[in-house]
mmCIF file of N, CA and C in Angstrom:
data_model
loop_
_atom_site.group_PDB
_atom_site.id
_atom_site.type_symbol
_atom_site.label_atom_id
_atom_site.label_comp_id
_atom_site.label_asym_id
_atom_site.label_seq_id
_atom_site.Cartn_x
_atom_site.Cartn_y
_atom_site.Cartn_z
ATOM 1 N N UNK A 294 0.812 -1.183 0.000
ATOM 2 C CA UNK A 294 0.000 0.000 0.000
ATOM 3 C C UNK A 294 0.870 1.266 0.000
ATOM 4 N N UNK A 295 1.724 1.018 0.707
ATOM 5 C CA UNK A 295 2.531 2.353 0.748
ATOM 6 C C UNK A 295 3.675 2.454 -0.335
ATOM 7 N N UNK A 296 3.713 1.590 -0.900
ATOM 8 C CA UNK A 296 5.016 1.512 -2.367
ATOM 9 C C UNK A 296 3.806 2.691 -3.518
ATOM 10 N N UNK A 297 2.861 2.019 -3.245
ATOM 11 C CA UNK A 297 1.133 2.166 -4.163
ATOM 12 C C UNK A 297 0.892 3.977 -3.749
ATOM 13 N N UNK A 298 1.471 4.503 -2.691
ATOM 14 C CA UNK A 298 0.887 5.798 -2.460
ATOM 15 C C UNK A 298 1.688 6.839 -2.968
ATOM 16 N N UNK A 299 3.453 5.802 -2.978
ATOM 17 C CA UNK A 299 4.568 6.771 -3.441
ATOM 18 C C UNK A 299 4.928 7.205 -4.553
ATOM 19 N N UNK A 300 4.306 5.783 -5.343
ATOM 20 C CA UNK A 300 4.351 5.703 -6.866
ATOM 21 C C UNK A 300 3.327 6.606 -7.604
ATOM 22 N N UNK A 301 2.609 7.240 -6.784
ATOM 23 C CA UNK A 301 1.162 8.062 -6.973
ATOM 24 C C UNK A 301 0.270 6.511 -7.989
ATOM 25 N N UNK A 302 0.238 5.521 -7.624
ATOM 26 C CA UNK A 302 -0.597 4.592 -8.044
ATOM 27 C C UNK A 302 -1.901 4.338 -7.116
ATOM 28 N N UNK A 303 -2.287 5.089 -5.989
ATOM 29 C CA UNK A 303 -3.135 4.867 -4.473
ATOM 30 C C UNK A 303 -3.270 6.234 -3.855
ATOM 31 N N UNK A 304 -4.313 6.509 -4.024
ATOM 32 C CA UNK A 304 -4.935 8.039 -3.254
ATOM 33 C C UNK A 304 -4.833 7.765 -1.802
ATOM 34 N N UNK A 305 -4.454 8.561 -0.826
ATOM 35 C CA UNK A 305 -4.273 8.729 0.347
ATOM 36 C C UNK A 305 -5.553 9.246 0.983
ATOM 37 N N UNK A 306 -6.359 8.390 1.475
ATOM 38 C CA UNK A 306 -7.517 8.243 1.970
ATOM 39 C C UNK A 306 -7.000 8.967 3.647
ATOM 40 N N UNK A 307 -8.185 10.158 3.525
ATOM 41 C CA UNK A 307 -8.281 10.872 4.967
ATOM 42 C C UNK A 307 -8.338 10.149 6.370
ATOM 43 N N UNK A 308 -8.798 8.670 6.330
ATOM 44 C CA UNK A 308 -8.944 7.281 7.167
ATOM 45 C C UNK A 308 -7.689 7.581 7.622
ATOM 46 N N UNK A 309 -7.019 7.284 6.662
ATOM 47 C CA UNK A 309 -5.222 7.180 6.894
ATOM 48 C C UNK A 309 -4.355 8.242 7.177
ATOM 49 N N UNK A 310 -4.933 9.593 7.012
ATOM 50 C CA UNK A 310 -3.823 10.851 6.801
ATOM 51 C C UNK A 310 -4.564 10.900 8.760
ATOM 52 N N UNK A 311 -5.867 10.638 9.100
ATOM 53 C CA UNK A 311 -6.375 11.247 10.399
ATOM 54 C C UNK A 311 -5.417 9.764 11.541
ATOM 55 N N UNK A 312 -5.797 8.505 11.132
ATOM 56 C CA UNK A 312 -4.782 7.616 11.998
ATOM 57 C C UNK A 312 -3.316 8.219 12.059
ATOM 58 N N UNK A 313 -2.685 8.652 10.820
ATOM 59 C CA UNK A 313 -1.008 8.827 11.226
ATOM 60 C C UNK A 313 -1.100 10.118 12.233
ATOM 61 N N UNK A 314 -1.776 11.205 12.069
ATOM 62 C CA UNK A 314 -1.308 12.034 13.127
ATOM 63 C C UNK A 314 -2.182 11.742 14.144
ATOM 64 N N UNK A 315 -3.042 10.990 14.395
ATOM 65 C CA UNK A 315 -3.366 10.540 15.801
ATOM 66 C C UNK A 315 -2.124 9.804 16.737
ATOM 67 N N UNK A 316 -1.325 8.457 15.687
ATOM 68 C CA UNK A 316 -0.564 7.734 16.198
ATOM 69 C C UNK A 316 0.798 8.751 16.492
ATOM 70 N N UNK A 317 1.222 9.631 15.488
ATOM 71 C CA UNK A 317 2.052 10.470 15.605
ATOM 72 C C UNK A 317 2.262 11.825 15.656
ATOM 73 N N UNK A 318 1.172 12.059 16.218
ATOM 74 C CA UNK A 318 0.994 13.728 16.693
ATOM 75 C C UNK A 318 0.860 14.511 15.332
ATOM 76 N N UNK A 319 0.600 14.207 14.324
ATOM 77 C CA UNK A 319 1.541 15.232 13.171
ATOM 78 C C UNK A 319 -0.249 15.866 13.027
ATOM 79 N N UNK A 320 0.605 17.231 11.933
ATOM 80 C CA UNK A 320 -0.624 17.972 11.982
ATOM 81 C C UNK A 320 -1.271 17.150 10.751
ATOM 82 N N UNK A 321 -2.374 17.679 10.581
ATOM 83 C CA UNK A 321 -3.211 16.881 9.641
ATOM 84 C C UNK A 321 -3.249 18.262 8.027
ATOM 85 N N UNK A 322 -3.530 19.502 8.871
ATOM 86 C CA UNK A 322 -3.175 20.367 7.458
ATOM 87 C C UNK A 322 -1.806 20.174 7.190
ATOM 88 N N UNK A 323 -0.602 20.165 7.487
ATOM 89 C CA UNK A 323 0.515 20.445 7.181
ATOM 90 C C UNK A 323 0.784 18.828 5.948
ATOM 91 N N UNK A 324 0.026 18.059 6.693
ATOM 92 C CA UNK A 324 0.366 16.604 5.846
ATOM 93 C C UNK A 324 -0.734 16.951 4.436
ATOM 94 N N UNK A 325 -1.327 17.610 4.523
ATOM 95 C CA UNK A 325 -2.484 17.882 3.588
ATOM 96 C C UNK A 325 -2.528 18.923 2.727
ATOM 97 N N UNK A 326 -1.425 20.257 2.700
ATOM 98 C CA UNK A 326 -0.646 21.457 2.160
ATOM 99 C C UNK A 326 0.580 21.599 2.478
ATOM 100 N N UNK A 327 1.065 21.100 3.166
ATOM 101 C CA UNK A 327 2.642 21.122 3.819
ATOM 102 C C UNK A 327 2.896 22.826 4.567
ATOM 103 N N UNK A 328 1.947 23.451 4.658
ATOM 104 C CA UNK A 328 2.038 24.347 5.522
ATOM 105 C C UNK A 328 1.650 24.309 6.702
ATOM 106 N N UNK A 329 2.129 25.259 7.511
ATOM 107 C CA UNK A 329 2.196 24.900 8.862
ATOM 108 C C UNK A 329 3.796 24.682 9.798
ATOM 109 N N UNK A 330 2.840 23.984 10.906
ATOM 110 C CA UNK A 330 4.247 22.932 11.290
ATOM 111 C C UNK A 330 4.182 21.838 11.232
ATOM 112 N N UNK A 331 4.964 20.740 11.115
ATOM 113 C CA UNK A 331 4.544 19.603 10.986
ATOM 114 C C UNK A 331 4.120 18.547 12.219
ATOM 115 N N UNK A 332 4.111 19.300 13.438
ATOM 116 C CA UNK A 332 3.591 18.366 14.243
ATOM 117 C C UNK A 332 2.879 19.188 15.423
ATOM 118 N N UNK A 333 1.759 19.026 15.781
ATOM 119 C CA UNK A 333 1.011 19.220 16.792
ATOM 120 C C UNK A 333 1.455 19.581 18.175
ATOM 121 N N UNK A 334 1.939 20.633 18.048
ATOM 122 C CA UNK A 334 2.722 21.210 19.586
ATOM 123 C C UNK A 334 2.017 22.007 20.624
ATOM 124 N N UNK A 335 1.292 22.239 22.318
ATOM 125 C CA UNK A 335 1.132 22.978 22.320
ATOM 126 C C UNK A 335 1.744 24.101 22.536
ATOM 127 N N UNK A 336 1.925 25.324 22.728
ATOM 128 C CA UNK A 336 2.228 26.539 22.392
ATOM 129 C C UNK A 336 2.952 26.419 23.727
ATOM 130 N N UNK A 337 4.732 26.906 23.816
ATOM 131 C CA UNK A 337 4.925 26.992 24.811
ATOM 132 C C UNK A 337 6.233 28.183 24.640
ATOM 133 N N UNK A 338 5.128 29.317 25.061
ATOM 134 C CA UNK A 338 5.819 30.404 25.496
ATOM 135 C C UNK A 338 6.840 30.767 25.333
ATOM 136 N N UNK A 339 7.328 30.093 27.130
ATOM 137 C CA UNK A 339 8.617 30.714 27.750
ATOM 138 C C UNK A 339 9.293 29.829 26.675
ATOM 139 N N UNK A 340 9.143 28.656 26.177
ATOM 140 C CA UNK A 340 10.232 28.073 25.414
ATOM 141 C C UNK A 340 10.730 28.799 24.299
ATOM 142 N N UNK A 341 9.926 29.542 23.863
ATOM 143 C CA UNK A 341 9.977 30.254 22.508
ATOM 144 C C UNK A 341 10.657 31.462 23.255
ATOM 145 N N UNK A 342 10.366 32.494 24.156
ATOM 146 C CA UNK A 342 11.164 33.050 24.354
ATOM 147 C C UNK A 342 12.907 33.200 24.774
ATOM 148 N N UNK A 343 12.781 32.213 25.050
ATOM 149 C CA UNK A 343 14.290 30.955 25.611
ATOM 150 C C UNK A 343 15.003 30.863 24.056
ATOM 151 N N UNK A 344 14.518 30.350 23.210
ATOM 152 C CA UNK A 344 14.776 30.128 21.784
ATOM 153 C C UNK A 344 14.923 31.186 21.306
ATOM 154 N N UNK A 345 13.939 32.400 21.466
ATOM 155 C CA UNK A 345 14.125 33.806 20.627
ATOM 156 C C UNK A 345 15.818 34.203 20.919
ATOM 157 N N UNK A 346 15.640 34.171 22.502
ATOM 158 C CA UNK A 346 16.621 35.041 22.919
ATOM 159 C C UNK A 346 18.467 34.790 22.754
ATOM 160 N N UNK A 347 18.154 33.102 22.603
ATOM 161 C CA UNK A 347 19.255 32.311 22.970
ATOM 162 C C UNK A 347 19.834 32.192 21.297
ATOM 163 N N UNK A 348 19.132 32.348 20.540
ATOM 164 C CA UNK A 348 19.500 32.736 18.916
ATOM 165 C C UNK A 348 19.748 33.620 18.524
ATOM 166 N N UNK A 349 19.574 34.802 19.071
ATOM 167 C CA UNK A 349 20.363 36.203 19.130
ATOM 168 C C UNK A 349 21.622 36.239 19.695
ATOM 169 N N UNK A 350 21.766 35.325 20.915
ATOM 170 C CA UNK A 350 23.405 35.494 20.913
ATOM 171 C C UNK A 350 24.817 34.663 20.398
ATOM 172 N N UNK A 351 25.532 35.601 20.489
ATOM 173 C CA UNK A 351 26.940 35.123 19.987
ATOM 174 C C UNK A 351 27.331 33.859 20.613
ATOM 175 N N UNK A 352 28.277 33.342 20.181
ATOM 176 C CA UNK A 352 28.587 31.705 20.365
ATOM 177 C C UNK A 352 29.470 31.610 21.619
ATOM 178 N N UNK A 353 29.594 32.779 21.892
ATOM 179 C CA UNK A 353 30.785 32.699 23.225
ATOM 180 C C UNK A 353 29.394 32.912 24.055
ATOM 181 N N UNK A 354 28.424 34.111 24.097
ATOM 182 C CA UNK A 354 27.515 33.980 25.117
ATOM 183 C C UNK A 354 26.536 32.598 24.922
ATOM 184 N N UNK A 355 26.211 32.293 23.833
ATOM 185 C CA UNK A 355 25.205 30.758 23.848
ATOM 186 C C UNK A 355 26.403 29.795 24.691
ATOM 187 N N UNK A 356 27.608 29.689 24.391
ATOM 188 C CA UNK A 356 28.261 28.539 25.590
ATOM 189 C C UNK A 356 27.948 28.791 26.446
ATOM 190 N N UNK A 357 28.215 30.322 27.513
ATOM 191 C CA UNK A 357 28.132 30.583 28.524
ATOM 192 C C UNK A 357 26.547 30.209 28.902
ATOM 193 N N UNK A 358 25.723 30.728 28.508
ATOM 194 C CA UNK A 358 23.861 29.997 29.061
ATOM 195 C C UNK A 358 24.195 28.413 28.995
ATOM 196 N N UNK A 359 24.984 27.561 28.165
ATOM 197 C CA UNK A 359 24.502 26.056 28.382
ATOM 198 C C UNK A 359 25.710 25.842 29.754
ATOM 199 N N UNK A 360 26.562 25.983 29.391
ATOM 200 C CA UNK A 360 27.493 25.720 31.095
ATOM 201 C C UNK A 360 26.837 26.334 31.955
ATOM 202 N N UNK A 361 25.888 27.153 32.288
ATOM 203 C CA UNK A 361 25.358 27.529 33.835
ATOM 204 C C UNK A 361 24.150 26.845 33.347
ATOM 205 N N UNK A 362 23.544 26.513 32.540
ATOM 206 C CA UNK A 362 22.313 25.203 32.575
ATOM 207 C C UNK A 362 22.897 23.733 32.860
ATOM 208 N N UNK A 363 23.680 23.411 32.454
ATOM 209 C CA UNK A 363 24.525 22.148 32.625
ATOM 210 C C UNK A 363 24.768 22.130 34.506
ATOM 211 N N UNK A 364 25.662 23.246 34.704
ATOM 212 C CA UNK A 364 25.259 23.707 36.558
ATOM 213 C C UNK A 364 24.020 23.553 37.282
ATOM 214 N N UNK A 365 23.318 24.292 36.724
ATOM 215 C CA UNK A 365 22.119 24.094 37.540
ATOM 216 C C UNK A 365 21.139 22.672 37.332
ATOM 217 N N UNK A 366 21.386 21.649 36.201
ATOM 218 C CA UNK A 366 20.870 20.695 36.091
ATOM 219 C C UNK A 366 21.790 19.491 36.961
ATOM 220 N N UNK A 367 22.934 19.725 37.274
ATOM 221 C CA UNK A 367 23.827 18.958 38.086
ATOM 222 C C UNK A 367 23.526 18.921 39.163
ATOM 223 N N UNK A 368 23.023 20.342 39.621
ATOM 224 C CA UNK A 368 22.841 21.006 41.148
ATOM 225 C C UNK A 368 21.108 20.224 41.443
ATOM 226 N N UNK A 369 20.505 20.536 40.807
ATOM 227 C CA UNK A 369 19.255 20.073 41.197
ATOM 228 C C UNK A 369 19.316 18.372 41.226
ATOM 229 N N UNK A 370 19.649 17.780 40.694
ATOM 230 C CA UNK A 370 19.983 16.141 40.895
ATOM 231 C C UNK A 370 20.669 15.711 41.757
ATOM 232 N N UNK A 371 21.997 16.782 41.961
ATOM 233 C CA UNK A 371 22.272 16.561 43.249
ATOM 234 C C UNK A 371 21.555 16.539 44.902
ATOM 235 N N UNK A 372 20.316 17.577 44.520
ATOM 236 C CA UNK A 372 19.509 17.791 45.636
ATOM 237 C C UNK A 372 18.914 16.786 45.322
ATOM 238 N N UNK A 373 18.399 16.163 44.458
ATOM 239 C CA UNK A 373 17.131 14.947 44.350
ATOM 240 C C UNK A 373 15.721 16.246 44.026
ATOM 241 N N UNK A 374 16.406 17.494 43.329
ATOM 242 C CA UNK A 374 14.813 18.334 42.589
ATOM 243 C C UNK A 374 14.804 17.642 41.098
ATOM 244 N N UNK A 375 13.189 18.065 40.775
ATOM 245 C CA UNK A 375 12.732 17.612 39.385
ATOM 246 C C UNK A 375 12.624 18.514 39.272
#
């Protein structure tokens, strides 16, 4: 079936496009226009601001944020925090 969908010999029945992103999160427009994103995320903020900010800096300051994250993820395991 799936040799049959690649070969464009087998239409991709919505049955099948709604099971794959159930089983695998993916979006269902993006598999269906390729716009979008391709997988079903919810929206998380501070992460994006973390990402905004941490891509603006230079490679000497992005080391410096992961060695004091690397610290503080040592430090909290050491306490036994999640």
């Amino acid at each position: 079936m799936i040799s049959s969908i690649e070969e464009g010999q087998r239409e991709v029945k919505d049955r099948l496009i709604s099971l794959v992103c159930f089983v695998f999160g993916a979006n269902e427009h993006w598999i269906k226009t390729g716009k979008g994103t391709m997988f079903d995320t919810p929206k998380n903020e501070r992460l994006e601001r973390i990402i905004y900010h941490f891509n603006n800096l230079d490679e000497n300051s992005q080391d410096f944020v992961l060695q004091h994250l690397d610290l503080l993820i040592k430090y909290r395991e050491k306490e036994g925090i999640k």
